[in-house]
PDB file of C-alpha atoms in Angstrom:
ATOM      1  CA  ASN A   1       0.619   8.873  26.450  1.00  0.00           C
ATOM      2  CA  ALA A   2       2.601   5.854  28.467  1.00  0.00           C
ATOM      3  CA  GLY A   3       4.406   4.973  24.251  1.00  0.00           C
ATOM      4  CA  VAL A   4       4.809   1.211  24.813  1.00  0.00           C
ATOM      5  CA  THR A   5       4.013  -0.626  27.888  1.00  0.00           C
ATOM      6  CA  GLN A   6       5.277  -3.827  28.809  1.00  0.00           C
ATOM      7  CA  THR A   7       4.701  -6.531  31.014  1.00  0.00           C
ATOM      8  CA  PRO A   8       6.189  -7.765  34.044  1.00  0.00           C
ATOM      9  CA  LYS A   9       9.352  -6.261  33.551  1.00  0.00           C
ATOM     10  CA  PHE A  10      10.912  -9.606  35.237  1.00  0.00           C
ATOM     11  CA  GLN A  11      10.194 -12.937  35.300  1.00  0.00           C
ATOM     12  CA  VAL A  12      12.027 -16.200  35.996  1.00  0.00           C
ATOM     13  CA  LEU A  13      10.277 -19.966  34.428  1.00  0.00           C
ATOM     14  CA  LYS A  14      11.330 -22.875  35.036  1.00  0.00           C
ATOM     15  CA  THR A  15      12.399 -25.222  32.227  1.00  0.00           C
ATOM     16  CA  GLY A  16       9.046 -25.861  30.242  1.00  0.00           C
ATOM     17  CA  GLN A  17       6.474 -23.290  31.885  1.00  0.00           C
ATOM     18  CA  SER A  18       5.045 -21.490  29.756  1.00  0.00           C
ATOM     19  CA  MET A  19       3.966 -17.659  30.108  1.00  0.00           C
ATOM     20  CA  THR A  20       2.395 -14.736  27.673  1.00  0.00           C
ATOM     21  CA  LEU A  21       4.535 -10.973  26.921  1.00  0.00           C
ATOM     22  CA  GLN A  22       1.912  -8.376  27.181  1.00  0.00           C
ATOM     23  CA  CYS A  23       2.442  -5.072  24.989  1.00  0.00           C
ATOM     24  CA  ALA A  24      -0.230  -2.275  24.682  1.00  0.00           C
ATOM     25  CA  GLN A  25       1.095   1.139  23.246  1.00  0.00           C
ATOM     26  CA  ASP A  26      -1.508   3.957  23.113  1.00  0.00           C
ATOM     27  CA  MET A  27       0.007   6.550  19.828  1.00  0.00           C
ATOM     28  CA  ASN A  28      -2.248   3.884  17.525  1.00  0.00           C
ATOM     29  CA  HIS A  29       0.442   2.656  15.308  1.00  0.00           C
ATOM     30  CA  ASN A  30      -0.131  -0.184  12.987  1.00  0.00           C
ATOM     31  CA  SER A  31       2.941  -2.144  13.841  1.00  0.00           C
ATOM     32  CA  MET A  32       4.178  -4.028  16.577  1.00  0.00           C
ATOM     33  CA  TYR A  33       7.822  -6.165  17.411  1.00  0.00           C
ATOM     34  CA  TRP A  34       8.773  -7.765  19.760  1.00  0.00           C
ATOM     35  CA  TYR A  35      13.177  -8.149  19.900  1.00  0.00           C
ATOM     36  CA  ARG A  36      14.862 -10.930  21.715  1.00  0.00           C
ATOM     37  CA  GLN A  37      18.472  -9.600  23.529  1.00  0.00           C
ATOM     38  CA  ASP A  38      21.366 -11.926  25.264  1.00  0.00           C
ATOM     39  CA  PRO A  39      23.597 -10.605  27.167  1.00  0.00           C
ATOM     40  CA  GLY A  40      26.478  -7.273  25.013  1.00  0.00           C
ATOM     41  CA  MET A  41      24.845  -8.966  21.668  1.00  0.00           C
ATOM     42  CA  GLY A  42      21.936  -6.162  20.152  1.00  0.00           C
ATOM     43  CA  LEU A  43      18.513  -7.011  18.962  1.00  0.00           C
ATOM     44  CA  ARG A  44      17.123 -10.225  17.464  1.00  0.00           C
ATOM     45  CA  LEU A  45      13.346  -9.572  15.430  1.00  0.00           C
ATOM     46  CA  ILE A  46      11.021 -12.632  16.408  1.00  0.00           C
ATOM     47  CA  TYR A  47       7.785 -11.258  15.176  1.00  0.00           C
ATOM     48  CA  TYR A  48       6.038  -9.075  14.049  1.00  0.00           C
ATOM     49  CA  SER A  49       2.462  -6.886  13.283  1.00  0.00           C
ATOM     50  CA  ALA A  50       2.470  -5.067  10.407  1.00  0.00           C
ATOM     51  CA  SER A  51      -1.059  -4.362  10.872  1.00  0.00           C
ATOM     52  CA  GLU A  52      -4.478  -4.759  13.528  1.00  0.00           C
ATOM     53  CA  GLY A  53      -4.787  -8.809  12.244  1.00  0.00           C
ATOM     54  CA  THR A  54      -1.191 -10.180  10.380  1.00  0.00           C
ATOM     55  CA  THR A  55       1.772 -11.573  11.921  1.00  0.00           C
ATOM     56  CA  ASP A  56       5.375 -12.866  10.827  1.00  0.00           C
ATOM     57  CA  LYS A  57       7.992 -14.023  11.760  1.00  0.00           C
ATOM     58  CA  GLY A  58      11.085 -12.907  12.155  1.00  0.00           C
ATOM     59  CA  GLU A  59      14.996 -13.918  12.931  1.00  0.00           C
ATOM     60  CA  VAL A  60      14.250 -15.706  15.385  1.00  0.00           C
ATOM     61  CA  PRO A  61      10.571 -17.323  15.404  1.00  0.00           C
ATOM     62  CA  ASN A  62      11.007 -20.151  16.746  1.00  0.00           C
ATOM     63  CA  GLY A  63       9.679 -21.499  20.105  1.00  0.00           C
ATOM     64  CA  TYR A  64       7.398 -18.626  20.458  1.00  0.00           C
ATOM     65  CA  ASN A  65       4.018 -17.550  18.882  1.00  0.00           C
ATOM     66  CA  VAL A  66       2.466 -14.246  18.528  1.00  0.00           C
ATOM     67  CA  SER A  67      -0.870 -12.751  18.896  1.00  0.00           C
ATOM     68  CA  ARG A  68      -2.383  -9.214  17.769  1.00  0.00           C
ATOM     69  CA  LEU A  69      -4.540  -9.044  19.913  1.00  0.00           C
ATOM     70  CA  ASN A  70      -6.562  -5.000  18.680  1.00  0.00           C
ATOM     71  CA  LYS A  71      -4.458  -2.650  17.174  1.00  0.00           C
ATOM     72  CA  ARG A  72      -3.741  -1.698  20.966  1.00  0.00           C
ATOM     73  CA  GLU A  73      -1.972  -4.931  21.695  1.00  0.00           C
ATOM     74  CA  PHE A  74       0.832  -7.405  21.146  1.00  0.00           C
ATOM     75  CA  SER A  75       1.315 -10.443  22.636  1.00  0.00           C
ATOM     76  CA  LEU A  76       4.104 -13.002  22.584  1.00  0.00           C
ATOM     77  CA  ARG A  77       3.944 -16.541  24.258  1.00  0.00           C
ATOM     78  CA  LEU A  78       6.268 -18.832  24.702  1.00  0.00           C
ATOM     79  CA  GLU A  79       4.554 -22.451  25.236  1.00  0.00           C
ATOM     80  CA  SER A  80       7.551 -24.626  26.873  1.00  0.00           C
ATOM     81  CA  ALA A  81      10.398 -22.681  27.674  1.00  0.00           C
ATOM     82  CA  ALA A  82      14.570 -23.630  27.338  1.00  0.00           C
ATOM     83  CA  PRO A  83      16.881 -22.207  28.833  1.00  0.00           C
ATOM     84  CA  SER A  84      18.384 -20.421  25.788  1.00  0.00           C
ATOM     85  CA  GLN A  85      15.103 -18.012  26.219  1.00  0.00           C
ATOM     86  CA  THR A  86      16.244 -16.372  28.993  1.00  0.00           C
ATOM     87  CA  SER A  87      16.932 -12.952  27.262  1.00  0.00           C
ATOM     88  CA  VAL A  88      15.328  -9.808  28.053  1.00  0.00           C
ATOM     89  CA  TYR A  89      12.972  -9.138  25.896  1.00  0.00           C
ATOM     90  CA  PHE A  90      11.209  -5.453  24.194  1.00  0.00           C
ATOM     91  CA  CYS A  91       8.551  -4.970  22.269  1.00  0.00           C
ATOM     92  CA  ALA A  92       7.805  -1.985  19.955  1.00  0.00           C
ATOM     93  CA  SER A  93       5.356   0.412  17.798  1.00  0.00           C
ATOM     94  CA  TRP A  94       6.608   2.227  14.942  1.00  0.00           C
ATOM     95  CA  GLY A  95       5.216   5.101  12.792  1.00  0.00           C
ATOM     96  CA  TRP A  96       5.495   8.293  12.631  1.00  0.00           C
ATOM     97  CA  ALA A  97       6.138  11.435  15.133  1.00  0.00           C
ATOM     98  CA  GLY A  98       7.301  13.748  12.345  1.00  0.00           C
ATOM     99  CA  SER A  99       8.976  10.882  10.248  1.00  0.00           C
ATOM    100  CA  TYR A 100       8.913   6.951  11.065  1.00  0.00           C
ATOM    101  CA  GLU A 101      11.003   6.026  13.771  1.00  0.00           C
ATOM    102  CA  GLN A 102      10.162   2.733  16.414  1.00  0.00           C
ATOM    103  CA  TYR A 103       9.350   3.320  19.430  1.00  0.00           C
ATOM    104  CA  PHE A 104      10.805   0.702  22.432  1.00  0.00           C
ATOM    105  CA  GLY A 105       9.175  -0.316  26.095  1.00  0.00           C
ATOM    106  CA  PRO A 106      11.993  -0.592  28.519  1.00  0.00           C
ATOM    107  CA  GLY A 107      11.897  -4.353  28.173  1.00  0.00           C
ATOM    108  CA  THR A 108      11.787  -8.510  30.440  1.00  0.00           C
ATOM    109  CA  ARG A 109      13.571  -9.767  31.364  1.00  0.00           C
ATOM    110  CA  LEU A 110      13.176 -13.775  31.388  1.00  0.00           C
ATOM    111  CA  THR A 111      15.193 -16.120  33.597  1.00  0.00           C
ATOM    112  CA  VAL A 112      14.955 -19.491  32.363  1.00  0.00           C
ATOM    113  CA  THR A 113      16.588 -22.110  34.972  1.00  0.00           C
TER     114      THR A 113
ATOM    115  CA  ASP B   1      24.905 -11.083   7.494  1.00  0.00           C
ATOM    116  CA  ALA B   2      24.861  -7.707   9.154  1.00  0.00           C
ATOM    117  CA  LYS B   3      24.198  -4.629   6.942  1.00  0.00           C
ATOM    118  CA  THR B   4      26.902  -2.034   9.066  1.00  0.00           C
ATOM    119  CA  THR B   5      29.510  -2.320  10.423  1.00  0.00           C
ATOM    120  CA  GLN B   6      30.345  -0.090  13.663  1.00  0.00           C
ATOM    121  CA  PRO B   7      34.062   0.192  15.787  1.00  0.00           C
ATOM    122  CA  PRO B   8      32.756  -1.895  18.870  1.00  0.00           C
ATOM    123  CA  SER B   9      33.169   0.717  21.497  1.00  0.00           C
ATOM    124  CA  MET B  10      35.003   4.245  21.448  1.00  0.00           C
ATOM    125  CA  ASP B  11      35.511   7.040  24.487  1.00  0.00           C
ATOM    126  CA  CYS B  12      34.682  10.796  24.628  1.00  0.00           C
ATOM    127  CA  ALA B  13      35.324  13.219  26.058  1.00  0.00           C
ATOM    128  CA  GLU B  14      32.496  15.755  28.239  1.00  0.00           C
ATOM    129  CA  GLY B  15      31.941  18.661  26.437  1.00  0.00           C
ATOM    130  CA  ARG B  16      33.019  17.989  23.314  1.00  0.00           C
ATOM    131  CA  ALA B  17      32.246  16.030  20.384  1.00  0.00           C
ATOM    132  CA  ALA B  18      31.594  13.153  19.478  1.00  0.00           C
ATOM    133  CA  ASN B  19      31.756  10.746  16.054  1.00  0.00           C
ATOM    134  CA  LEU B  20      30.511   7.605  15.838  1.00  0.00           C
ATOM    135  CA  PRO B  21      32.000   6.370  12.121  1.00  0.00           C
ATOM    136  CA  CYS B  22      29.934   2.857  10.327  1.00  0.00           C
ATOM    137  CA  ASN B  23      30.284   1.710   7.178  1.00  0.00           C
ATOM    138  CA  HIS B  24      27.277   0.256   4.926  1.00  0.00           C
ATOM    139  CA  SER B  25      29.002  -0.513   1.920  1.00  0.00           C
ATOM    140  CA  THR B  26      25.622  -2.909   0.402  1.00  0.00           C
ATOM    141  CA  ILE B  27      22.846  -0.112   1.021  1.00  0.00           C
ATOM    142  CA  SER B  28      20.573   0.122  -1.244  1.00  0.00           C
ATOM    143  CA  GLY B  29      19.030   2.783  -3.280  1.00  0.00           C
ATOM    144  CA  ASN B  30      15.973   3.142  -1.856  1.00  0.00           C
ATOM    145  CA  GLU B  31      17.503   1.723   2.489  1.00  0.00           C
ATOM    146  CA  TYR B  32      17.952   5.154   4.952  1.00  0.00           C
ATOM    147  CA  VAL B  33      20.770   5.248   6.981  1.00  0.00           C
ATOM    148  CA  TYR B  34      19.136   4.814  11.232  1.00  0.00           C
ATOM    149  CA  TRP B  35      20.967   5.227  13.682  1.00  0.00           C
ATOM    150  CA  TYR B  36      19.210   4.748  17.198  1.00  0.00           C
ATOM    151  CA  ARG B  37      20.997   3.774  21.216  1.00  0.00           C
ATOM    152  CA  GLN B  38      21.211   2.349  24.085  1.00  0.00           C
ATOM    153  CA  ILE B  39      21.355   3.580  27.938  1.00  0.00           C
ATOM    154  CA  HIS B  40      21.941   0.460  30.094  1.00  0.00           C
ATOM    155  CA  SER B  41      19.713  -1.543  29.065  1.00  0.00           C
ATOM    156  CA  GLN B  42      16.486   0.087  28.590  1.00  0.00           C
ATOM    157  CA  GLY B  43      14.637   0.169  26.026  1.00  0.00           C
ATOM    158  CA  PRO B  44      16.602   1.768  22.110  1.00  0.00           C
ATOM    159  CA  GLN B  45      15.985   4.911  21.535  1.00  0.00           C
ATOM    160  CA  TYR B  46      15.442   6.359  18.071  1.00  0.00           C
ATOM    161  CA  ILE B  47      18.254   9.805  16.675  1.00  0.00           C
ATOM    162  CA  ILE B  48      18.297  10.820  14.244  1.00  0.00           C
ATOM    163  CA  HIS B  49      17.436   8.942  10.042  1.00  0.00           C
ATOM    164  CA  GLY B  50      18.415   9.508   6.497  1.00  0.00           C
ATOM    165  CA  LEU B  51      18.421   9.328   3.158  1.00  0.00           C
ATOM    166  CA  LYS B  52      21.738  10.760   1.267  1.00  0.00           C
ATOM    167  CA  ASN B  53      21.317  14.400   2.603  1.00  0.00           C
ATOM    168  CA  ASN B  54      22.636  15.181   5.897  1.00  0.00           C
ATOM    169  CA  GLU B  55      19.987  15.573   7.928  1.00  0.00           C
ATOM    170  CA  THR B  56      20.026  17.248  11.566  1.00  0.00           C
ATOM    171  CA  ASN B  57      17.508  17.490  15.122  1.00  0.00           C
ATOM    172  CA  GLU B  58      17.648  18.131  18.085  1.00  0.00           C
ATOM    173  CA  MET B  59      20.061  15.985  19.490  1.00  0.00           C
ATOM    174  CA  ALA B  60      22.869  15.366  16.035  1.00  0.00           C
ATOM    175  CA  SER B  61      23.986  15.486  13.460  1.00  0.00           C
ATOM    176  CA  LEU B  62      24.225  12.989  10.439  1.00  0.00           C
ATOM    177  CA  ILE B  63      27.334  13.542   7.487  1.00  0.00           C
ATOM    178  CA  ILE B  64      26.115  10.462   4.880  1.00  0.00           C
ATOM    179  CA  THR B  65      28.624  10.405   2.172  1.00  0.00           C
ATOM    180  CA  GLU B  66      27.708  10.851  -1.212  1.00  0.00           C
ATOM    181  CA  ASP B  67      28.527   6.829  -2.544  1.00  0.00           C
ATOM    182  CA  ARG B  68      26.079   6.027   0.492  1.00  0.00           C
ATOM    183  CA  LYS B  69      29.013   3.788   1.586  1.00  0.00           C
ATOM    184  CA  SER B  70      29.021   5.317   4.846  1.00  0.00           C
ATOM    185  CA  SER B  71      28.463   7.615   7.461  1.00  0.00           C
ATOM    186  CA  THR B  72      29.301   9.249  10.618  1.00  0.00           C
ATOM    187  CA  LEU B  73      26.273  10.392  13.700  1.00  0.00           C
ATOM    188  CA  ILE B  74      28.019  13.584  15.252  1.00  0.00           C
ATOM    189  CA  LEU B  75      27.497  14.441  19.239  1.00  0.00           C
ATOM    190  CA  PRO B  76      28.486  17.661  19.286  1.00  0.00           C
ATOM    191  CA  HIS B  77      28.715  18.661  22.269  1.00  0.00           C
ATOM    192  CA  ALA B  78      28.783  14.526  24.292  1.00  0.00           C
ATOM    193  CA  THR B  79      27.170  14.778  27.552  1.00  0.00           C
ATOM    194  CA  LEU B  80      28.004  11.627  30.859  1.00  0.00           C
ATOM    195  CA  ARG B  81      23.619  11.437  29.693  1.00  0.00           C
ATOM    196  CA  ASP B  82      25.471   9.918  26.643  1.00  0.00           C
ATOM    197  CA  THR B  83      27.430   7.431  27.996  1.00  0.00           C
ATOM    198  CA  ALA B  84      25.650   4.134  25.709  1.00  0.00           C
ATOM    199  CA  VAL B  85      25.281   1.715  22.800  1.00  0.00           C
ATOM    200  CA  TYR B  86      24.930   3.079  19.277  1.00  0.00           C
ATOM    201  CA  TYR B  87      23.152   1.862  16.638  1.00  0.00           C
ATOM    202  CA  CYS B  88      23.568   2.287  13.212  1.00  0.00           C
ATOM    203  CA  ILE B  89      21.068  -0.015  10.586  1.00  0.00           C
ATOM    204  CA  VAL B  90      20.742   0.570   7.097  1.00  0.00           C
ATOM    205  CA  GLY B  91      16.255  -0.291   5.857  1.00  0.00           C
ATOM    206  CA  THR B  92      13.463   1.245   3.807  1.00  0.00           C
ATOM    207  CA  ASP B  93      10.711   3.268   5.991  1.00  0.00           C
ATOM    208  CA  SER B  94       8.601   0.713   5.294  1.00  0.00           C
ATOM    209  CA  TRP B  95       7.132  -2.126   8.271  1.00  0.00           C
ATOM    210  CA  GLY B  96       9.426  -1.132   9.971  1.00  0.00           C
ATOM    211  CA  LYS B  97      12.060  -4.547   9.985  1.00  0.00           C
ATOM    212  CA  LEU B  98      14.748  -3.977  11.789  1.00  0.00           C
ATOM    213  CA  GLN B  99      17.937  -5.223  11.651  1.00  0.00           C
ATOM    214  CA  PHE B 100      20.549  -4.761  14.735  1.00  0.00           C
ATOM    215  CA  GLY B 101      23.896  -5.189  15.144  1.00  0.00           C
ATOM    216  CA  ALA B 102      26.890  -5.342  17.758  1.00  0.00           C
ATOM    217  CA  GLY B 103      27.185  -1.604  17.963  1.00  0.00           C
ATOM    218  CA  THR B 104      29.613   1.555  19.074  1.00  0.00           C
ATOM    219  CA  GLN B 105      30.196   1.171  23.246  1.00  0.00           C
ATOM    220  CA  VAL B 106      30.198   4.398  23.378  1.00  0.00           C
ATOM    221  CA  VAL B 107      31.507   6.194  27.153  1.00  0.00           C
ATOM    222  CA  VAL B 108      31.181   9.698  27.825  1.00  0.00           C
ATOM    223  CA  THR B 109      34.147  10.790  30.667  1.00  0.00           C
ATOM    224  CA  PRO B 110      34.280  13.632  32.521  1.00  0.00           C
TER     225      PRO B 110
END
């Protein structure tokens, strides 16, 4: 079990460029999430997908789009990157493991110059 | 607005118990108290959660006051590897949306 995987691990973009962050989980979880974490701050929810085929906005959705490609994969797209989007991005999935808990990926460190 | 209040930092000696407080005075009847930790910018890791009864697992114990307005996470024998930011989060079991605050930076010293 790889758990939650994210690609890439690091990325540098120029302002205005676009990119897609990939996330996959192999735990057969229904729900998946994208968070961002700015230096010295807690995580903030960008978008989530309660189940395959559904997505909803979280606390900070502006500038992002998501796609729940199938039950395993949930991608986050930056259409026109801005320096304010420099952050660490975490993907997570939610499911049963004796109790419900959220599993996080290792993160993608994104810098927008 | 944050639903929980935690001290920004605390130190603990290796081998001693670490007691991490959390206030959640506006908690609703169907909301759980969750604890996660984040070691050096890795993805957060689930520790424990509870509704109203005290809970214990292999990592920690969670003590929730009778009025549920506060709780304490106890790491019984802190090790250097327990140095991390600890997040106390209040939420329901549905959907798994978690609202992270700034957490408590715990430093375990030899």
